[in-house]
Amino acid sequence: MASKELQSGSELLDQFSTFLLDCDGVLWAGEDVIEGIPEAIAKLRSLGKKLYFLTNNSTKSRDQYAAKIRKLGIEGTTKDEIVGTAYATAKYLHGKAKKVYMIGEDGLKMELEAQEITCLGPEHTGMTYNMQEMAKVKVDPDIEAVVVGMDLGFNMYKLAYALLCLRQIPKCLFISTNRDKTFPASSNVLLPGSGCLAMSLVTCCGREPDVVIGKPEPLFLDIMAQDGVPLDHDKTCMVGDRLDTDIAFGKSRGLATLLVLTGVSTKEDVHAKDNKIHPDYILPSFANIISK
């Protein structure tokens, strides 16, 4: 089915009661809120629409994301509306691992520790990598999983330690927060995403992750169900800026999908001959959802 290109979202407001919103490229680009988004969100709340913010970015906890969203002028946002890969990873590992080797930022560490999971790895930021010395390293045998998310302090020492864990510890899980190849640093600049870090480990260990947490994998909705979030699939629309993650996620779970053109994917991507992921709707920006 061909995607329906819209300039306003009036028919979407009539059709849907719940919107699942990606964050980077939908609400903001880099550190700047996208024009008109706070007003659009406020209007949707006033109409009684349910909003949930789904992000593959693992660098922040739910509390940190709620604070960031409020700071950008999207008032009334609570952590219960946030589903991020940091939180979802921790929820998934609860009861499966008590100690992990983590490649990631503070937000991921906070969510793991909230689930009573001990994290090793942050102390290796800034470590010098020496092959001869690395060959003598004894990994902690109590590590039960290697978790890879976005890590601005990623280095060869961390990569090598993670490899040793997966090679030397029987039944050690390999968890990737997401497969995102790129990250929208601003409205027109893409930088490497955390999927690149996971793929570096895949390359050297010759093993795919046991579980990938973020979109397009289906786990987010499972986590929401565990948390008691009621979703009427026929009345729910997934909104995102990436065909390969956001839109593919919505399609895989039978949700209506809306692509906005303020992030990674373009109309040219949608209409490319080799593209197999077609959103139900396209809007220039989610701010247009309240346009007449």
Short mmCIF file of N, CA, C and O in Angstrom, two decimals, residues 100-148:
data_model
loop_
_atom_site.label_atom_id
_atom_site.label_comp_id
_atom_site.label_asym_id
_atom_site.label_seq_id
_atom_site.Cartn_x
_atom_site.Cartn_y
_atom_site.Cartn_z
N VAL A 100 26.68 -7.45 35.28
CA VAL A 100 26.90 -7.35 33.84
C VAL A 100 28.15 -6.53 33.56
O VAL A 100 28.59 -5.73 34.39
N TYR A 101 28.73 -6.77 32.38
CA TYR A 101 29.75 -5.87 31.87
C TYR A 101 29.05 -4.92 30.93
O TYR A 101 28.44 -5.34 29.94
N MET A 102 29.09 -3.63 31.26
CA MET A 102 28.31 -2.62 30.55
C MET A 102 29.18 -1.70 29.73
O MET A 102 30.12 -1.09 30.25
N ILE A 103 28.89 -1.59 28.45
CA ILE A 103 29.43 -0.54 27.59
C ILE A 103 28.29 0.44 27.42
O ILE A 103 27.30 0.15 26.73
N GLY A 104 28.36 1.58 28.09
CA GLY A 104 27.24 2.50 28.07
C GLY A 104 27.46 3.71 28.95
O GLY A 104 28.51 3.86 29.59
N GLU A 105 26.44 4.56 29.00
CA GLU A 105 26.50 5.80 29.77
C GLU A 105 25.76 5.66 31.10
O GLU A 105 25.19 4.62 31.42
N ASP A 106 25.75 6.75 31.88
CA ASP A 106 25.19 6.73 33.23
C ASP A 106 23.72 6.33 33.26
O ASP A 106 23.27 5.68 34.21
N GLY A 107 22.94 6.75 32.26
CA GLY A 107 21.52 6.43 32.26
C GLY A 107 21.27 4.94 32.24
O GLY A 107 20.38 4.43 32.95
N LEU A 108 22.04 4.21 31.45
CA LEU A 108 21.92 2.75 31.40
C LEU A 108 22.33 2.15 32.74
O LEU A 108 21.66 1.24 33.26
N LYS A 109 23.40 2.66 33.31
CA LYS A 109 23.86 2.17 34.61
C LYS A 109 22.80 2.39 35.69
O LYS A 109 22.53 1.52 36.53
N MET A 110 22.19 3.55 35.68
CA MET A 110 21.15 3.87 36.67
C MET A 110 19.98 2.91 36.58
O MET A 110 19.46 2.43 37.61
N GLU A 111 19.54 2.62 35.36
CA GLU A 111 18.40 1.72 35.20
C GLU A 111 18.75 0.28 35.59
O GLU A 111 17.94 -0.43 36.20
N LEU A 112 19.96 -0.16 35.25
CA LEU A 112 20.38 -1.50 35.64
C LEU A 112 20.47 -1.62 37.16
O LEU A 112 19.99 -2.60 37.75
N GLU A 113 21.06 -0.62 37.80
CA GLU A 113 21.19 -0.67 39.25
C GLU A 113 19.83 -0.58 39.94
O GLU A 113 19.65 -1.15 41.02
N ALA A 114 18.87 0.10 39.31
CA ALA A 114 17.52 0.15 39.88
C ALA A 114 16.86 -1.23 39.90
O ALA A 114 15.96 -1.48 40.70
N GLN A 115 17.34 -2.11 39.02
CA GLN A 115 16.86 -3.49 38.99
C GLN A 115 17.78 -4.42 39.78
O GLN A 115 17.72 -5.64 39.62
N GLU A 116 18.64 -3.81 40.61
CA GLU A 116 19.57 -4.55 41.48
C GLU A 116 20.57 -5.38 40.68
O GLU A 116 20.93 -6.50 41.06
N ILE A 117 21.03 -4.80 39.57
CA ILE A 117 22.05 -5.43 38.72
C ILE A 117 23.35 -4.63 38.86
O ILE A 117 23.37 -3.43 38.62
N THR A 118 24.42 -5.30 39.26
CA THR A 118 25.72 -4.64 39.41
C THR A 118 26.37 -4.46 38.05
O THR A 118 26.33 -5.35 37.20
N CYS A 119 26.97 -3.28 37.84
CA CYS A 119 27.58 -2.95 36.55
C CYS A 119 29.09 -2.78 36.68
O CYS A 119 29.57 -1.98 37.48
N LEU A 120 29.82 -3.52 35.86
CA LEU A 120 31.24 -3.26 35.65
C LEU A 120 31.39 -2.63 34.26
O LEU A 120 30.54 -2.82 33.40
N GLY A 121 32.47 -1.88 34.07
CA GLY A 121 32.71 -1.29 32.76
C GLY A 121 32.98 0.20 32.77
O GLY A 121 33.93 0.65 32.12
N PRO A 122 32.16 1.00 33.48
CA PRO A 122 32.42 2.45 33.48
C PRO A 122 33.82 2.80 33.97
O PRO A 122 34.42 3.79 33.52
N GLU A 123 34.38 1.98 34.87
CA GLU A 123 35.72 2.25 35.39
C GLU A 123 36.81 2.04 34.33
O GLU A 123 37.96 2.44 34.53
N HIS A 124 36.45 1.47 33.19
CA HIS A 124 37.42 1.24 32.13
C HIS A 124 37.48 2.39 31.11
O HIS A 124 38.24 2.33 30.16
N THR A 125 36.65 3.42 31.33
CA THR A 125 36.75 4.61 30.47
C THR A 125 38.12 5.25 30.66
O THR A 125 38.58 5.45 31.79
N GLY A 126 38.79 5.54 29.56
CA GLY A 126 40.11 6.16 29.64
C GLY A 126 41.25 5.18 29.83
O GLY A 126 42.42 5.59 29.91
N MET A 127 40.96 3.88 29.89
CA MET A 127 42.01 2.88 30.08
C MET A 127 42.89 2.77 28.83
O MET A 127 42.40 2.79 27.70
N THR A 128 44.17 2.64 29.05
CA THR A 128 45.12 2.43 27.96
C THR A 128 45.09 0.97 27.53
O THR A 128 45.08 0.06 28.38
N TYR A 129 45.09 0.76 26.23
CA TYR A 129 45.02 -0.61 25.70
C TYR A 129 46.41 -1.07 25.29
O TYR A 129 47.08 -0.45 24.47
N ASN A 130 46.82 -2.17 25.89
CA ASN A 130 48.09 -2.80 25.55
C ASN A 130 47.81 -4.27 25.31
O ASN A 130 47.33 -4.97 26.20
N MET A 131 48.13 -4.77 24.13
CA MET A 131 47.77 -6.14 23.77
C MET A 131 48.40 -7.17 24.69
O MET A 131 47.76 -8.16 25.10
N GLN A 132 49.66 -6.97 25.05
CA GLN A 132 50.35 -7.93 25.90
C GLN A 132 49.72 -7.96 27.30
O GLN A 132 49.52 -9.03 27.89
N GLU A 133 49.42 -6.77 27.83
CA GLU A 133 48.80 -6.70 29.15
C GLU A 133 47.37 -7.22 29.11
O GLU A 133 46.91 -7.88 30.05
N MET A 134 46.67 -6.95 28.03
CA MET A 134 45.28 -7.38 27.91
C MET A 134 45.18 -8.90 27.91
O MET A 134 44.22 -9.49 28.43
N ALA A 135 46.16 -9.55 27.33
CA ALA A 135 46.15 -11.02 27.26
C ALA A 135 46.25 -11.65 28.65
O ALA A 135 45.91 -12.83 28.82
N LYS A 136 46.68 -10.87 29.65
CA LYS A 136 46.83 -11.39 31.01
C LYS A 136 45.61 -11.08 31.89
O LYS A 136 45.54 -11.56 33.03
N VAL A 137 44.69 -10.30 31.37
CA VAL A 137 43.53 -9.88 32.16
C VAL A 137 42.63 -11.07 32.48
O VAL A 137 42.33 -11.88 31.60
N LYS A 138 42.20 -11.16 33.74
CA LYS A 138 41.25 -12.17 34.16
C LYS A 138 39.89 -11.49 34.35
O LYS A 138 39.75 -10.61 35.21
N VAL A 139 38.91 -11.87 33.56
CA VAL A 139 37.61 -11.23 33.67
C VAL A 139 36.89 -11.74 34.91
O VAL A 139 37.18 -12.83 35.43
N ASP A 140 35.97 -10.95 35.40
CA ASP A 140 35.17 -11.32 36.57
C ASP A 140 34.26 -12.50 36.18
O ASP A 140 33.38 -12.36 35.33
N PRO A 141 34.42 -13.65 36.81
CA PRO A 141 33.64 -14.83 36.41
C PRO A 141 32.16 -14.75 36.78
O PRO A 141 31.36 -15.56 36.32
N ASP A 142 31.79 -13.74 37.60
CA ASP A 142 30.40 -13.59 38.00
C ASP A 142 29.57 -12.79 37.00
O ASP A 142 28.36 -12.65 37.17
N ILE A 143 30.24 -12.26 35.99
CA ILE A 143 29.50 -11.51 34.95
C ILE A 143 28.61 -12.49 34.18
O ILE A 143 29.07 -13.54 33.72
N GLU A 144 27.34 -12.13 34.05
CA GLU A 144 26.37 -13.00 33.38
C GLU A 144 25.88 -12.44 32.05
O GLU A 144 25.19 -13.15 31.30
N ALA A 145 26.25 -11.20 31.74
CA ALA A 145 25.84 -10.62 30.47
C ALA A 145 26.76 -9.47 30.11
O ALA A 145 27.28 -8.77 30.98
N VAL A 146 26.97 -9.29 28.82
CA VAL A 146 27.61 -8.10 28.27
C VAL A 146 26.52 -7.26 27.64
O VAL A 146 25.75 -7.75 26.79
N VAL A 147 26.42 -6.00 28.05
CA VAL A 147 25.38 -5.09 27.57
C VAL A 147 26.07 -3.96 26.81
O VAL A 147 26.94 -3.28 27.36
N VAL A 148 25.66 -3.74 25.56
CA VAL A 148 26.28 -2.71 24.73
C VAL A 148 25.26 -1.66 24.33
O VAL A 148 24.27 -1.96 23.64
#
